[in-house]
GROMACS .gro file of C-alpha atoms in nm:
model
  197
    1MET     CA    1  12.816   7.390   7.705
    2LYS     CA    2  12.592   7.093   7.761
    3ASN     CA    3  12.690   7.076   8.130
    4GLY     CA    4  12.627   7.451   8.165
    5ASN     CA    5  12.275   7.412   8.026
    6THR     CA    6  12.211   7.117   8.258
    7PHE     CA    7  12.326   7.316   8.561
    8ARG     CA    8  12.119   7.617   8.453
    9GLN     CA    9  11.810   7.397   8.417
   10LEU     CA   10  11.874   7.229   8.753
   11LEU     CA   11  11.916   7.568   8.923
   12SER     CA   12  11.604   7.702   8.753
   13ASN     CA   13  11.399   7.401   8.868
   14HIS     CA   14  11.519   7.448   9.227
   15CYS     CA   15  11.431   7.819   9.220
   16VAL     CA   16  11.083   7.747   9.087
   17GLY     CA   17  11.038   7.486   9.360
   18ILE     CA   18  11.141   7.738   9.627
   19GLU     CA   19  10.901   8.002   9.493
   20LYS     CA   20  10.608   7.756   9.485
   21LYS     CA   21  10.676   7.642   9.840
   22VAL     CA   22  10.697   8.000   9.971
   23LEU     CA   23  10.377   8.112   9.799
   24GLY     CA   24  10.190   7.799   9.902
   25GLU     CA   25  10.281   7.847  10.267
   26MET     CA   26  10.176   8.214  10.262
   27LEU     CA   27   9.812   8.140  10.184
   28PRO     CA   28   9.694   8.057  10.540
   29ASN     CA   29   9.840   8.391  10.651
   30ARG     CA   30   9.635   8.614  10.419
   31PHE     CA   31   9.437   8.883  10.601
   32HIS     CA   32   9.237   9.193  10.510
   33VAL     CA   33   9.436   9.494  10.628
   34GLY     CA   34   9.128   9.702  10.707
   35GLY     CA   35   8.938   9.416  10.870
   36ALA     CA   36   8.821   9.417  11.229
   37LYS     CA   37   9.054   9.132  11.324
   38LYS     CA   38   9.407   9.221  11.435
   39ILE     CA   39   9.654   9.069  11.192
   40PRO     CA   40   9.891   8.832  11.380
   41VAL     CA   41  10.212   8.916  11.194
   42PRO     CA   42  10.501   8.770  11.400
   43ASN     CA   43  10.804   8.953  11.543
   44GLU     CA   44  11.042   8.744  11.333
   45ALA     CA   45  11.182   8.727  10.981
   46ILE     CA   46  10.912   8.707  10.713
   47LEU     CA   47  10.852   8.731  10.340
   48TYR     CA   48  10.527   8.903  10.248
   49ARG     CA   49  10.301   9.009   9.962
   50TRP     CA   50  10.049   9.289   9.917
   51TRP     CA   51   9.727   9.215   9.726
   52PHE     CA   52   9.555   9.524   9.584
   53PRO     CA   53   9.186   9.526   9.481
   54GLU     CA   54   9.098   9.579   9.118
   55ASN     CA   55   8.940   9.919   9.196
   56SER     CA   56   9.244  10.053   9.386
   57PRO     CA   57   9.390  10.386   9.268
   58VAL     CA   58   9.720  10.196   9.232
   59MET     CA   59   9.562   9.955   8.983
   60ASP     CA   60   9.420  10.255   8.794
   61VAL     CA   61   9.772  10.400   8.759
   62LEU     CA   62   9.906  10.065   8.638
   63ALA     CA   63   9.624  10.024   8.385
   64ASN     CA   64   9.665  10.379   8.251
   65PHE     CA   65  10.042  10.345   8.214
   66ALA     CA   66   9.998  10.007   8.044
   67LYS     CA   67   9.818  10.186   7.759
   68GLN     CA   68  10.153  10.338   7.658
   69ASP     CA   69  10.380  10.054   7.774
   70LYS     CA   70  10.309   9.722   7.603
   71GLU     CA   71  10.555   9.539   7.830
   72LEU     CA   72  10.363   9.655   8.138
   73ALA     CA   73  10.034   9.555   7.971
   74VAL     CA   74  10.170   9.202   7.918
   75LEU     CA   75  10.301   9.192   8.276
   76LEU     CA   76   9.963   9.292   8.420
   77GLU     CA   77   9.803   8.998   8.239
   78GLN     CA   78  10.052   8.768   8.416
   79VAL     CA   79  10.018   8.911   8.768
   80GLU     CA   80   9.878   8.654   9.010
   81THR     CA   81   9.517   8.723   9.102
   82CYS     CA   82   9.263   8.583   9.344
   83LYS     CA   83   8.893   8.631   9.409
   84ILE     CA   84   8.785   8.727   9.759
   85ASN     CA   85   8.418   8.794   9.828
   86GLY     CA   86   8.356   8.836   9.455
   87LYS     CA   87   8.630   9.097   9.407
   88THR     CA   88   8.956   9.044   9.217
   89TYR     CA   89   9.284   9.117   9.393
   90TYR     CA   90   9.631   9.147   9.238
   91ALA     CA   91   9.961   9.047   9.405
   92ILE     CA   92  10.172   9.344   9.297
   93TYR     CA   93  10.434   9.385   9.570
   94PHE     CA   94  10.670   9.140   9.739
   95GLY     CA   95  10.897   9.214  10.035
   96LYS     CA   96  11.103   9.089  10.325
   97SER     CA   97  11.168   9.190  10.684
   98ASN     CA   98  11.375   9.063  10.974
   99ASN     CA   99  11.093   9.173  11.207
  100GLY     CA  100  10.759   9.115  11.039
  101ARG     CA  101  10.537   9.286  11.295
  102HIS     CA  102  10.751   9.598  11.304
  103ARG     CA  103  10.759   9.618  10.924
  104TYR     CA  104  10.385   9.563  10.892
  105CYS     CA  105  10.325   9.851  11.135
  106GLN     CA  106  10.561  10.073  10.933
  107HIS     CA  107  10.360   9.993  10.620
  108THR     CA  108  10.017  10.048  10.772
  109THR     CA  109  10.071  10.329  11.025
  110GLY     CA  110  10.414  10.467  10.936
  111ASN     CA  111  10.508  10.724  10.675
  112VAL     CA  112  10.665  10.740  10.330
  113HIS     CA  113  11.013  10.784  10.479
  114ILE     CA  114  11.019  10.438  10.641
  115SER     CA  115  10.802  10.227  10.408
  116THR     CA  116  10.880  10.161  10.043
  117ILE     CA  117  10.522  10.057   9.966
  118ARG     CA  118  10.382  10.378  10.121
  119HIS     CA  119  10.645  10.582   9.937
  120THR     CA  120  10.561  10.420   9.604
  121VAL     CA  121  10.184  10.448   9.650
  122TYR     CA  122  10.220  10.812   9.752
  123GLY     CA  123  10.425  10.898   9.444
  124LEU     CA  124  10.196  10.712   9.205
  125CYS     CA  125   9.859  10.815   9.349
  126ILE     CA  126   9.905  11.152   9.519
  127GLY     CA  127  10.194  11.330   9.353
  128GLU     CA  128  10.548  11.446   9.394
  129LYS     CA  129  10.495  11.711   9.662
  130TYR     CA  130  10.503  11.552  10.006
  131ASP     CA  131  10.243  11.664  10.258
  132LYS     CA  132  10.216  11.476  10.586
  133SER     CA  133   9.839  11.521  10.586
  134ASN     CA  134   9.820  11.287  10.285
  135GLU     CA  135   9.952  10.992  10.486
  136ASP     CA  136   9.591  10.913  10.583
  137ARG     CA  137   9.505  10.874  10.214
  138ILE     CA  138   9.783  10.618  10.177
  139SER     CA  139   9.657  10.434  10.484
  140ASP     CA  140   9.306  10.429  10.332
  141ILE     CA  141   9.442  10.276  10.009
  142LEU     CA  142   9.637  10.009  10.199
  143ARG     CA  143   9.339   9.924  10.423
  144GLN     CA  144   9.161   9.799  10.111
  145CYS     CA  145   9.437   9.543  10.053
  146TYR     CA  146   9.515   9.193  10.170
  147TYR     CA  147   9.850   9.114  10.327
  148GLU     CA  148  10.007   8.770  10.350
  149TRP     CA  149  10.334   8.631  10.480
  150ILE     CA  150  10.549   8.330  10.554
  151SER     CA  151  10.767   8.313  10.865
  152PHE     CA  152  11.143   8.254  10.837
  153LYS     CA  153  11.212   8.217  11.208
  154GLY     CA  154  11.579   8.139  11.267
  155GLU     CA  155  11.661   8.166  10.897
  156ASP     CA  156  11.728   8.540  10.866
  157ASN     CA  157  12.039   8.468  10.657
  158LEU     CA  158  11.828   8.302  10.385
  159ILE     CA  159  11.552   8.557  10.358
  160GLU     CA  160  11.726   8.794  10.116
  161CYS     CA  161  11.817   8.511   9.879
  162VAL     CA  162  11.464   8.368   9.879
  163GLU     CA  163  11.315   8.716   9.829
  164SER     CA  164  11.540   8.767   9.524
  165ILE     CA  165  11.427   8.435   9.379
  166CYS     CA  166  11.058   8.515   9.431
  167ILE     CA  167  11.087   8.863   9.279
  168ALA     CA  168  11.290   8.735   8.983
  169LEU     CA  169  11.037   8.459   8.907
  170GLY     CA  170  10.723   8.654   8.998
  171LYS     CA  171  10.531   8.933   8.832
  172TYR     CA  172  10.532   9.220   9.082
  173PRO     CA  173  10.501   9.559   8.907
  174LEU     CA  174  10.566   9.767   9.222
  175ASN     CA  175  10.904   9.600   9.286
  176VAL     CA  176  11.155   9.799   9.086
  177ASP     CA  177  11.483   9.662   9.227
  178GLY     CA  178  11.606   9.327   9.099
  179ASN     CA  179  11.289   9.270   8.899
  180PRO     CA  180  11.345   9.147   8.541
  181ALA     CA  181  10.969   9.141   8.473
  182ILE     CA  182  10.920   9.518   8.452
  183SER     CA  183  11.006   9.740   8.159
  184LYS     CA  184  11.271  10.010   8.173
  185LYS     CA  185  11.002  10.265   8.094
  186TRP     CA  186  10.787  10.164   8.393
  187ARG     CA  187  11.091  10.137   8.626
  188ASN     CA  188  11.201  10.490   8.533
  189TYR     CA  189  10.848  10.624   8.581
  190VAL     CA  190  10.816  10.470   8.929
  191MET     CA  191  11.162  10.591   9.033
  192GLU     CA  192  11.078  10.942   8.915
  193LYS     CA  193  10.746  10.941   9.101
  194ARG     CA  194  10.923  10.830   9.419
  195LYS     CA  195  11.139  11.146   9.419
  196LEU     CA  196  10.911  11.332   9.658
  197LYS     CA  197  10.977  11.701   9.721
   0.00000   0.00000   0.00000
């Protein structure tokens, strides 16, 4: 039992170290999605995060649901935040891609059928009935965000493992798969909202 606890602690320390390194190396690659500057996301494997502004409709949904879900309320207090130009942003979604540029374009100019973040935002902020004309509203919401990434060039085989570690240790309320930080109540709500008609 003692050896098991030692191994568990050693593994935990390594995972925390990996998460800190990944998040630290993302910072120089943080860009405003709706900014004038083209975001130089590479055509290679990346891990990425979405930062939503405090006044985003997505944050409103989270705050309203937290009134009835104490676990979500606690989670929201633990979500990583940053101040940019006097406004608070929340890191609420974490992802991976084997082609970062392609995935970024799917998120920002694609549709709900090819982007999980668009699909989730649509379900939470617009409703369950899908209408292609509402894709512009999703794009408008995402243009208010910041996007950051770390490149995993040549290490595609590691990206899924590192993503799992970062989601498991982080506090990302829009990640419903493999995320021990969210409550069952919130997970079920998000999954239900993502069943677009």
